[in-house]
Amino acid sequence: MSIKGIAPGRAYRAYRFPTRGGGRLSRRVALRPVGTFAGVLSAVLLAGVAFVGVAAAATFGYFASDLPSASDLATVPIPLTTHIYDRSGEHLLYTLSDERRDLISIDAVPKLMQDATIAIEDKTFWSNPGVDVGGIVRAIQVNSASGRITQGGSTITQQLIKTRLLGDDPTFTRKIKEAILAVEATRTFSKSQILEMYFNQIYYGNQAYGLKAAAATYFGVTDLTQLTLGQMALLAGLPQAPSDYDPIQNMEGAKARRALVLDAMVDNGYATAAEAEAAKSEAIVVKQATTSLYAPHFTFRVREQLVRVLGEKAAYRGGYNVYTSLDWNMQQLAEKEVRQHVDALKGSNVNNDVQAVYVPHRHAQSGHDRIDPALRHPVQHARRNRQELQPQRCDQRAARAAHDPAGAARVAEPPGVAGHTDRRGRRDHRHGSPAGHRPRLGP
């Protein structure tokens, strides 16, 4: 059906305007063809949108082709600390670690600690899809205004992706991959799961990886519910720049960062102004750095065995709990006895100078000859036979000495050692009487 004045294939726009006819106000409809320029502009815009969509899809496909899966966050092993204990499991002798870390459940992290971290690192964490474009824009504005980095543009999820899956390569390509995986991770895991992985992964400075290790390192706290609001705010501020805000090396920087975290908590409704001011006035008391190392000769022997059996990587990153044969109470008694005896000899000017050497007549060279094993002293062979003995034995001798002033007690030595019967039933008197356990450090 054709309409007079309208050409097929043309676009028209309708207009209504009043006219006066016959003394009454009436309306007339006019159809005007759309201008050629407007049609072309519309076509260009549609083409542009389509091009952007295709380009975005192509870009996603290009970068996603060699990406790991976001589900790897739950399966990729992270380095854990190996703990070496005494036989009771109550006394920690030593720790082995590339990264000092102890895992913790999100249920053990106080809500205020979670709030402090979210307020300063990713205030839209609970609602964003893994990335926060608005947060990136705000970070650029704030950092430009302050002249220094006070806010980061990466979400908590992006930080987790970077540290656990992609590494710290400072390239635009890595940032795109990080954003893609962050979105995928948000679809794969709950927000609580992501936050738990973050608290176990992130670096807090001074070789402390994860929140639990950080609380122990800086404040000597193992139960996070014992942390104060000020301590939580300080810890929450560390991940962005652990060295710059390190309370051990830069107390003023740590205080300023803590105040910034507390202000962010107030702005986001996680704390009141009064609570924040009270936390700002808290004195920052940092635990003195100490290294857990007890019974070092024994402990290092255990370390060597672990490396030999498990391999160095597994020993230092496997997170094992190793329970040894050492009796810590007996070890303390042995050390006390030795110290007292050495102290008693100080007045005699005792030192470690060698005053006499005995070389068996049947050997032409020293028993410590390292060139020909056949020429080594018999005692060296005895030592080789005893290498697999528990290092605890010497501690037993010293401990028994304290309860046996007459020195009558004896500890049986393996065959081949002075004064005992060898494997063929022959007595060996070449090196004196059966070995007693009383320490003889003086002349």
CSV table of C-alpha atoms in Angstrom, one decimal:
chain,number,residue,atom,x,y,z
A,1,MET,CA,0.0,0.0,0.0
A,2,SER,CA,1.4,3.4,-1.0
A,3,ILE,CA,0.9,6.7,0.7
A,4,LYS,CA,0.8,9.9,-1.2
A,5,GLY,CA,4.0,11.9,-0.7
A,6,ILE,CA,6.0,9.1,0.9
A,7,ALA,CA,8.7,7.4,-1.2
A,8,PRO,CA,9.5,3.7,-0.5
A,9,GLY,CA,12.9,3.0,1.1
A,10,ARG,CA,13.2,6.4,2.8
A,11,ALA,CA,13.1,7.0,6.6
A,12,TYR,CA,10.8,9.7,7.9
A,13,ARG,CA,10.3,11.5,11.2
A,14,ALA,CA,6.8,12.7,12.2
A,15,TYR,CA,6.1,16.2,13.5
A,16,ARG,CA,2.9,17.6,15.0
A,17,PHE,CA,2.3,21.4,15.1
A,18,PRO,CA,-0.9,23.4,15.6
A,19,THR,CA,-2.6,25.4,12.8
A,20,ARG,CA,-5.6,27.6,12.7
A,21,GLY,CA,-8.3,26.6,10.2
A,22,GLY,CA,-11.9,27.6,10.2
A,23,GLY,CA,-11.4,29.5,13.5
A,24,ARG,CA,-10.5,26.4,15.4
A,25,LEU,CA,-7.1,25.1,16.6
A,26,SER,CA,-6.3,21.9,14.8
A,27,ARG,CA,-3.3,19.6,14.5
A,28,ARG,CA,-1.6,18.5,11.3
A,29,VAL,CA,0.9,15.8,11.0
A,30,ALA,CA,3.9,16.2,8.6
A,31,LEU,CA,6.4,13.6,7.6
A,32,ARG,CA,9.9,14.8,6.9
A,33,PRO,CA,12.7,12.6,5.6
A,34,VAL,CA,15.6,12.0,8.0
A,35,GLY,CA,18.7,13.7,6.9
A,36,THR,CA,21.5,11.7,5.2
A,37,PHE,CA,24.0,12.8,7.9
A,38,ALA,CA,22.0,11.4,10.8
A,39,GLY,CA,21.6,8.1,9.1
A,40,VAL,CA,25.3,7.8,8.4
A,41,LEU,CA,26.1,8.8,12.0
A,42,SER,CA,23.8,6.1,13.4
A,43,ALA,CA,25.4,3.5,11.2
A,44,VAL,CA,28.9,4.5,12.2
A,45,LEU,CA,28.0,4.3,15.9
A,46,LEU,CA,26.5,0.9,15.5
A,47,ALA,CA,29.6,-0.3,13.6
A,48,GLY,CA,31.8,1.2,16.4
A,49,VAL,CA,30.0,-0.6,19.1
A,50,ALA,CA,30.2,-3.9,17.2
A,51,PHE,CA,33.9,-3.3,16.6
A,52,VAL,CA,34.6,-2.7,20.3
A,53,GLY,CA,32.7,-5.8,21.2
A,54,VAL,CA,34.5,-7.9,18.6
A,55,ALA,CA,37.9,-6.4,19.7
A,56,ALA,CA,37.1,-7.1,23.4
A,57,ALA,CA,36.2,-10.7,22.6
A,58,ALA,CA,39.3,-11.1,20.6
A,59,THR,CA,41.4,-9.6,23.3
A,60,PHE,CA,39.9,-11.9,25.9
A,61,GLY,CA,40.4,-14.9,23.8
A,62,TYR,CA,44.0,-14.0,23.1
A,63,PHE,CA,45.0,-13.5,26.8
A,64,ALA,CA,42.8,-16.3,28.1
A,65,SER,CA,44.3,-18.9,25.8
A,66,ASP,CA,47.3,-19.5,28.1
A,67,LEU,CA,45.9,-18.6,31.5
A,68,PRO,CA,45.8,-21.0,34.4
A,69,SER,CA,42.4,-21.8,35.8
A,70,ALA,CA,41.1,-19.7,38.7
A,71,SER,CA,40.3,-23.0,40.5
A,72,ASP,CA,44.0,-23.5,40.8
A,73,LEU,CA,43.9,-21.1,43.7
A,74,ALA,CA,42.6,-23.9,45.9
A,75,THR,CA,45.1,-26.6,44.6
A,76,VAL,CA,48.4,-24.8,44.0
A,77,PRO,CA,50.6,-25.7,46.9
A,78,ILE,CA,51.9,-22.8,48.9
A,79,PRO,CA,55.1,-22.9,51.0
A,80,LEU,CA,54.5,-23.8,54.6
A,81,THR,CA,56.8,-23.9,57.6
A,82,THR,CA,58.2,-27.1,58.9
A,83,HIS,CA,58.4,-27.3,62.8
A,84,ILE,CA,60.9,-29.5,64.7
A,85,TYR,CA,59.7,-30.5,68.2
A,86,ASP,CA,61.2,-32.4,71.1
A,87,ARG,CA,59.8,-35.9,71.8
A,88,SER,CA,56.8,-34.5,73.8
A,89,GLY,CA,55.7,-32.2,71.0
A,90,GLU,CA,55.4,-29.3,73.5
A,91,HIS,CA,58.8,-27.6,72.9
A,92,LEU,CA,59.6,-26.1,69.5
A,93,LEU,CA,63.3,-26.6,68.7
A,94,TYR,CA,63.6,-25.1,65.3
A,95,THR,CA,61.7,-24.1,62.2
A,96,LEU,CA,62.6,-24.6,58.5
A,97,SER,CA,61.0,-22.3,55.9
A,98,ASP,CA,61.5,-20.4,52.7
A,99,GLU,CA,58.4,-18.4,53.7
A,100,ARG,CA,57.4,-18.3,57.4
A,101,ARG,CA,53.7,-19.2,57.2
A,102,ASP,CA,51.0,-20.9,59.3
A,103,LEU,CA,47.5,-21.4,57.8
A,104,ILE,CA,44.4,-20.1,59.5
A,105,SER,CA,40.7,-20.4,58.9
A,106,ILE,CA,38.6,-17.4,58.1
A,107,ASP,CA,36.5,-18.3,61.2
A,108,ALA,CA,39.6,-17.6,63.3
A,109,VAL,CA,40.0,-14.1,61.8
A,110,PRO,CA,38.2,-11.4,63.9
A,111,LYS,CA,35.6,-9.5,61.9
A,112,LEU,CA,37.3,-6.2,62.8
A,113,MET,CA,40.5,-7.6,61.2
A,114,GLN,CA,38.5,-8.4,58.1
A,115,ASP,CA,36.9,-5.0,58.1
A,116,ALA,CA,40.2,-3.2,58.5
A,117,THR,CA,41.7,-5.0,55.5
A,118,ILE,CA,38.7,-4.4,53.3
A,119,ALA,CA,38.4,-0.8,54.2
A,120,ILE,CA,42.0,0.0,53.1
A,121,GLU,CA,42.5,-2.5,50.3
A,122,ASP,CA,39.2,-3.1,48.6
A,123,LYS,CA,36.1,-1.3,50.1
A,124,THR,CA,33.8,-2.8,47.4
A,125,PHE,CA,35.1,-6.3,48.0
A,126,TRP,CA,31.8,-7.8,49.1
A,127,SER,CA,30.0,-6.5,46.0
A,128,ASN,CA,32.5,-6.2,43.1
A,129,PRO,CA,32.9,-8.9,40.5
A,130,GLY,CA,36.7,-9.3,41.2
A,131,VAL,CA,37.7,-5.9,39.6
A,132,ASP,CA,36.8,-2.4,40.6
A,133,VAL,CA,37.1,0.1,37.8
A,134,GLY,CA,35.9,2.9,40.0
A,135,GLY,CA,38.5,2.0,42.6
A,136,ILE,CA,41.3,2.2,40.0
A,137,VAL,CA,40.1,5.7,39.0
A,138,ARG,CA,39.9,6.8,42.6
A,139,ALA,CA,43.4,5.4,43.3
A,140,ILE,CA,44.9,7.4,40.4
A,141,GLN,CA,43.2,10.6,41.7
A,142,VAL,CA,44.2,10.2,45.3
A,143,ASN,CA,47.8,9.2,44.5
A,144,SER,CA,48.2,12.1,42.1
A,145,ALA,CA,46.9,14.5,44.7
A,146,SER,CA,49.1,13.3,47.5
A,147,GLY,CA,52.2,12.9,45.4
A,148,ARG,CA,52.7,9.3,46.7
A,149,ILE,CA,51.0,5.9,46.6
A,150,THR,CA,48.4,5.8,49.4
A,151,GLN,CA,45.9,3.6,47.6
A,152,GLY,CA,46.2,0.7,45.3
A,153,GLY,CA,44.0,0.0,42.3
A,154,SER,CA,43.9,-3.8,42.6
A,155,THR,CA,41.2,-5.6,44.5
A,156,ILE,CA,41.8,-8.2,47.1
A,157,THR,CA,41.0,-10.8,44.5
A,158,GLN,CA,43.5,-9.4,42.0
A,159,GLN,CA,46.2,-9.3,44.7
A,160,LEU,CA,45.5,-13.0,45.5
A,161,ILE,CA,45.7,-13.9,41.8
A,162,LYS,CA,49.0,-12.0,41.4
A,163,THR,CA,50.8,-13.5,44.3
A,164,ARG,CA,49.6,-17.1,43.9
A,165,LEU,CA,49.2,-17.7,40.2
A,166,LEU,CA,50.8,-15.0,38.0
A,167,GLY,CA,53.8,-13.5,39.9
A,168,ASP,CA,54.8,-9.9,40.1
A,169,ASP,CA,55.7,-9.2,36.5
A,170,PRO,CA,55.0,-5.4,36.1
A,171,THR,CA,53.5,-5.5,32.6
A,172,PHE,CA,50.2,-4.5,31.1
A,173,THR,CA,49.7,-8.0,29.9
A,174,ARG,CA,49.9,-9.4,33.4
A,175,LYS,CA,47.3,-6.8,34.6
A,176,ILE,CA,44.9,-7.9,31.9
A,177,LYS,CA,45.3,-11.6,32.8
A,178,GLU,CA,45.0,-10.7,36.4
A,179,ALA,CA,41.6,-9.0,35.8
A,180,ILE,CA,40.3,-11.9,33.8
A,181,LEU,CA,41.2,-14.4,36.4
A,182,ALA,CA,39.9,-12.2,39.2
A,183,VAL,CA,36.4,-12.2,37.6
A,184,GLU,CA,36.6,-16.0,37.1
A,185,ALA,CA,37.7,-16.5,40.7
A,186,THR,CA,34.8,-14.5,42.0
A,187,ARG,CA,32.5,-16.8,40.0
A,188,THR,CA,34.3,-19.9,41.3
A,189,PHE,CA,34.7,-19.1,45.0
A,190,SER,CA,32.7,-17.4,47.7
A,191,LYS,CA,33.9,-14.1,49.0
A,192,SER,CA,34.8,-15.7,52.4
A,193,GLN,CA,36.9,-18.3,50.6
A,194,ILE,CA,38.8,-15.6,48.7
A,195,LEU,CA,39.4,-13.6,51.8
A,196,GLU,CA,40.7,-16.7,53.7
A,197,MET,CA,43.1,-17.5,50.9
A,198,TYR,CA,44.3,-13.8,50.9
A,199,PHE,CA,45.0,-13.9,54.6
A,200,ASN,CA,47.1,-17.1,54.2
A,201,GLN,CA,48.9,-15.9,51.1
A,202,ILE,CA,49.8,-12.2,51.4
A,203,TYR,CA,53.2,-10.9,52.5
A,204,TYR,CA,53.4,-8.7,55.6
A,205,GLY,CA,57.1,-8.1,55.8
A,206,ASN,CA,60.0,-9.5,57.9
A,207,GLN,CA,59.6,-12.9,56.3
A,208,ALA,CA,56.0,-13.2,57.6
A,209,TYR,CA,53.7,-14.7,55.0
A,210,GLY,CA,50.1,-14.7,56.0
A,211,LEU,CA,48.2,-13.0,58.8
A,212,LYS,CA,48.9,-15.5,61.5
A,213,ALA,CA,52.7,-15.4,61.0
A,214,ALA,CA,52.5,-11.6,60.9
A,215,ALA,CA,50.7,-11.4,64.2
A,216,ALA,CA,53.3,-13.7,65.8
A,217,THR,CA,56.2,-11.8,64.2
A,218,TYR,CA,55.2,-8.3,65.2
A,219,PHE,CA,53.2,-8.8,68.4
A,220,GLY,CA,53.9,-12.3,69.6
A,221,VAL,CA,50.2,-13.2,69.3
A,222,THR,CA,49.1,-16.6,68.1
A,223,ASP,CA,45.4,-16.1,68.9
A,224,LEU,CA,44.1,-13.4,66.6
A,225,THR,CA,41.2,-12.6,68.9
A,226,GLN,CA,43.8,-11.1,71.3
A,227,LEU,CA,44.8,-8.4,68.8
A,228,THR,CA,43.7,-4.8,69.7
A,229,LEU,CA,42.0,-2.5,67.1
A,230,GLY,CA,45.3,-0.6,66.7
A,231,GLN,CA,47.3,-3.8,66.1
A,232,MET,CA,44.7,-5.0,63.5
A,233,ALA,CA,44.9,-1.6,61.7
A,234,LEU,CA,48.7,-1.7,61.6
A,235,LEU,CA,48.7,-5.3,60.2
A,236,ALA,CA,46.0,-4.4,57.6
A,237,GLY,CA,48.1,-1.5,56.4
A,238,LEU,CA,51.3,-3.6,55.8
A,239,PRO,CA,50.6,-5.6,52.5
A,240,GLN,CA,50.7,-2.5,50.2
A,241,ALA,CA,54.3,-1.7,51.1
A,242,PRO,CA,55.7,-3.9,53.9
A,243,SER,CA,59.1,-2.3,54.0
A,244,ASP,CA,57.8,1.3,54.0
A,245,TYR,CA,55.4,0.7,56.9
A,246,ASP,CA,57.5,-1.8,58.8
A,247,PRO,CA,57.1,-0.8,62.5
A,248,ILE,CA,60.5,-2.3,63.4
A,249,GLN,CA,62.4,-0.1,60.9
A,250,ASN,CA,60.0,2.9,60.4
A,251,MET,CA,57.8,3.5,63.4
A,252,GLU,CA,56.5,6.9,62.1
A,253,GLY,CA,55.6,5.5,58.8
A,254,ALA,CA,53.8,2.6,60.5
A,255,LYS,CA,51.8,5.1,62.7
A,256,ALA,CA,50.8,7.2,59.7
A,257,ARG,CA,49.6,4.1,57.8
A,258,ARG,CA,47.7,2.8,60.8
A,259,ALA,CA,45.9,6.2,61.1
A,260,LEU,CA,45.0,6.0,57.4
A,261,VAL,CA,43.5,2.5,57.9
A,262,LEU,CA,41.5,3.6,61.0
A,263,ASP,CA,40.1,6.6,59.1
A,264,ALA,CA,39.1,4.3,56.3
A,265,MET,CA,37.3,2.1,58.8
A,266,VAL,CA,35.3,5.1,60.1
A,267,ASP,CA,34.5,6.2,56.5
A,268,ASN,CA,33.1,2.8,55.7
A,269,GLY,CA,31.2,2.4,59.0
A,270,TYR,CA,33.4,-0.3,60.5
A,271,ALA,CA,34.5,1.8,63.5
A,272,THR,CA,33.3,4.9,65.3
A,273,ALA,CA,35.4,8.1,65.4
A,274,ALA,CA,35.9,7.6,69.1
A,275,GLU,CA,37.2,4.0,68.6
A,276,ALA,CA,39.5,5.1,65.9
A,277,GLU,CA,41.0,7.9,68.0
A,278,ALA,CA,41.6,5.6,70.9
A,279,ALA,CA,43.3,3.1,68.6
A,280,LYS,CA,45.5,5.9,67.2
A,281,SER,CA,46.8,6.6,70.6
A,282,GLU,CA,47.8,3.0,71.3
A,283,ALA,CA,51.5,2.6,71.8
A,284,ILE,CA,53.0,0.3,69.1
A,285,VAL,CA,55.0,-2.3,71.1
A,286,VAL,CA,56.7,-4.6,68.6
A,287,LYS,CA,58.0,-8.0,69.7
A,288,GLN,CA,61.8,-8.3,69.7
A,289,ALA,CA,63.0,-10.5,66.8
A,290,THR,CA,64.1,-13.9,68.1
A,291,THR,CA,65.1,-17.2,66.4
A,292,SER,CA,63.8,-20.4,67.8
A,293,LEU,CA,66.9,-22.7,68.0
A,294,TYR,CA,67.4,-25.1,70.8
A,295,ALA,CA,69.9,-28.0,71.1
A,296,PRO,CA,71.6,-26.8,67.9
A,297,HIS,CA,73.9,-29.7,67.3
A,298,PHE,CA,71.0,-32.2,67.6
A,299,THR,CA,68.6,-29.9,65.7
A,300,PHE,CA,71.0,-29.4,62.7
A,301,ARG,CA,71.5,-33.1,62.6
A,302,VAL,CA,67.8,-33.6,62.3
A,303,ARG,CA,67.7,-30.9,59.6
A,304,GLU,CA,70.3,-32.7,57.6
A,305,GLN,CA,68.3,-36.0,57.8
A,306,LEU,CA,65.1,-34.3,56.7
A,307,VAL,CA,66.9,-32.8,53.6
A,308,ARG,CA,68.4,-36.1,52.8
A,309,VAL,CA,65.2,-38.0,53.1
A,310,LEU,CA,62.6,-35.5,51.8
A,311,GLY,CA,64.7,-33.3,49.6
A,312,GLU,CA,65.5,-29.6,50.4
A,313,LYS,CA,62.4,-28.2,48.8
A,314,ALA,CA,60.0,-30.5,50.6
A,315,ALA,CA,61.9,-30.0,53.9
A,316,TYR,CA,61.7,-26.2,53.8
A,317,ARG,CA,58.3,-25.8,52.1
A,318,GLY,CA,56.3,-28.9,53.1
A,319,GLY,CA,54.9,-27.7,56.4
A,320,TYR,CA,55.8,-30.9,58.3
A,321,ASN,CA,55.6,-31.3,62.1
A,322,VAL,CA,58.7,-33.3,63.1
A,323,TYR,CA,58.8,-35.0,66.5
A,324,THR,CA,62.3,-36.0,67.5
A,325,SER,CA,63.7,-38.3,70.2
A,326,LEU,CA,65.2,-35.5,72.2
A,327,ASP,CA,64.0,-35.1,75.8
A,328,TRP,CA,64.0,-31.4,76.4
A,329,ASN,CA,64.1,-31.6,80.2
A,330,MET,CA,67.1,-34.0,80.0
A,331,GLN,CA,68.8,-31.7,77.5
A,332,GLN,CA,68.4,-28.7,79.8
A,333,LEU,CA,69.9,-30.7,82.7
A,334,ALA,CA,72.9,-31.8,80.5
A,335,GLU,CA,73.6,-28.2,79.4
A,336,LYS,CA,73.4,-27.0,83.0
A,337,GLU,CA,75.9,-29.6,84.2
A,338,VAL,CA,78.3,-28.7,81.4
A,339,ARG,CA,78.1,-25.0,82.0
A,340,GLN,CA,78.7,-25.4,85.7
A,341,HIS,CA,81.8,-27.5,85.1
A,342,VAL,CA,83.2,-25.2,82.5
A,343,ASP,CA,82.7,-22.2,84.8
A,344,ALA,CA,84.5,-24.0,87.6
A,345,LEU,CA,87.5,-24.5,85.3
A,346,LYS,CA,87.8,-20.8,84.4
A,347,GLY,CA,90.2,-20.1,87.3
A,348,SER,CA,92.6,-22.8,86.0
A,349,ASN,CA,93.1,-21.0,82.7
A,350,VAL,CA,91.8,-23.9,80.8
A,351,ASN,CA,91.7,-23.6,77.0
A,352,ASN,CA,91.5,-25.7,74.0
A,353,ASP,CA,95.2,-26.0,73.2
A,354,VAL,CA,96.4,-29.5,72.3
A,355,GLN,CA,99.1,-30.6,74.8
A,356,ALA,CA,99.7,-34.1,73.7
A,357,VAL,CA,98.9,-36.4,70.8
A,358,TYR,CA,99.0,-40.2,70.8
A,359,VAL,CA,99.6,-42.0,67.5
A,360,PRO,CA,99.3,-45.8,67.6
A,361,HIS,CA,102.6,-47.5,66.8
A,362,ARG,CA,101.1,-49.6,64.0
A,363,HIS,CA,100.0,-46.6,62.0
A,364,ALA,CA,102.6,-44.5,60.2
A,365,GLN,CA,100.4,-41.5,59.9
A,366,SER,CA,97.8,-39.7,62.0
A,367,GLY,CA,94.5,-41.3,62.5
A,368,HIS,CA,92.8,-38.3,60.9
A,369,ASP,CA,94.6,-38.9,57.5
A,370,ARG,CA,92.1,-37.7,54.9
A,371,ILE,CA,93.9,-39.2,51.9
A,372,ASP,CA,94.0,-42.9,52.7
A,373,PRO,CA,91.0,-44.1,54.8
A,374,ALA,CA,92.8,-47.3,55.7
A,375,LEU,CA,95.3,-45.3,57.7
A,376,ARG,CA,92.7,-43.6,59.9
A,377,HIS,CA,92.7,-44.1,63.6
A,378,PRO,CA,90.4,-47.0,64.8
A,379,VAL,CA,88.4,-44.4,66.8
A,380,GLN,CA,87.4,-42.9,63.5
A,381,HIS,CA,86.0,-46.2,62.4
A,382,ALA,CA,84.2,-46.5,65.7
A,383,ARG,CA,82.7,-43.0,65.1
A,384,ARG,CA,81.5,-44.1,61.7
A,385,ASN,CA,79.8,-47.1,63.2
A,386,ARG,CA,78.0,-44.8,65.7
A,387,GLN,CA,76.8,-42.2,63.2
A,388,GLU,CA,73.2,-43.6,63.3
A,389,LEU,CA,73.0,-43.5,67.1
A,390,GLN,CA,70.4,-41.1,68.5
A,391,PRO,CA,72.2,-37.9,69.4
A,392,GLN,CA,70.2,-38.0,72.7
A,393,ARG,CA,72.7,-40.6,74.1
A,394,CYS,CA,75.3,-38.0,75.2
A,395,ASP,CA,72.5,-36.1,77.0
A,396,GLN,CA,71.5,-39.2,78.8
A,397,ARG,CA,75.1,-39.7,80.1
A,398,ALA,CA,75.3,-36.1,81.3
A,399,ALA,CA,71.9,-36.2,83.0
A,400,ARG,CA,72.7,-39.5,84.8
A,401,ALA,CA,76.0,-37.9,85.9
A,402,ALA,CA,74.0,-35.4,88.0
A,403,HIS,CA,72.4,-38.3,90.0
A,404,ASP,CA,75.5,-40.5,90.2
A,405,PRO,CA,78.4,-38.6,91.9
A,406,ALA,CA,80.4,-41.8,92.3
A,407,GLY,CA,80.4,-42.3,88.6
A,408,ALA,CA,79.4,-45.9,88.9
A,409,ALA,CA,76.7,-45.8,86.2
A,410,ARG,CA,77.8,-46.8,82.7
A,411,VAL,CA,76.2,-46.4,79.3
A,412,ALA,CA,76.8,-49.3,77.0
A,413,GLU,CA,78.7,-48.3,73.9
A,414,PRO,CA,78.4,-50.2,70.6
A,415,PRO,CA,80.9,-53.0,69.8
A,416,GLY,CA,84.4,-51.7,68.9
A,417,VAL,CA,84.5,-48.9,71.4
A,418,ALA,CA,87.1,-48.8,74.1
A,419,GLY,CA,86.9,-51.5,76.8
A,420,HIS,CA,84.0,-53.5,75.3
A,421,THR,CA,83.5,-56.7,73.5
A,422,ASP,CA,83.5,-56.5,69.7
A,423,ARG,CA,81.2,-58.3,67.3
A,424,ARG,CA,83.3,-61.5,67.5
A,425,GLY,CA,83.2,-61.6,71.3
A,426,ARG,CA,86.8,-60.2,71.8
A,427,ARG,CA,87.6,-57.7,74.5
A,428,ASP,CA,89.1,-54.4,73.2
A,429,HIS,CA,91.5,-53.0,75.8
A,430,ARG,CA,93.5,-50.8,73.4
A,431,HIS,CA,91.9,-47.6,74.5
A,432,GLY,CA,91.3,-48.0,78.2
A,433,SER,CA,88.5,-48.9,80.4
A,434,PRO,CA,84.7,-48.8,79.7
A,435,ALA,CA,83.6,-45.3,79.0
A,436,GLY,CA,82.1,-43.5,81.9
A,437,HIS,CA,79.7,-40.6,81.6
A,438,ARG,CA,81.3,-38.1,84.0
A,439,PRO,CA,82.5,-35.1,82.0
A,440,ARG,CA,86.2,-34.6,82.0
A,441,LEU,CA,86.9,-31.2,80.6
A,442,GLY,CA,89.9,-30.3,82.7
A,443,PRO,CA,93.4,-31.7,83.4
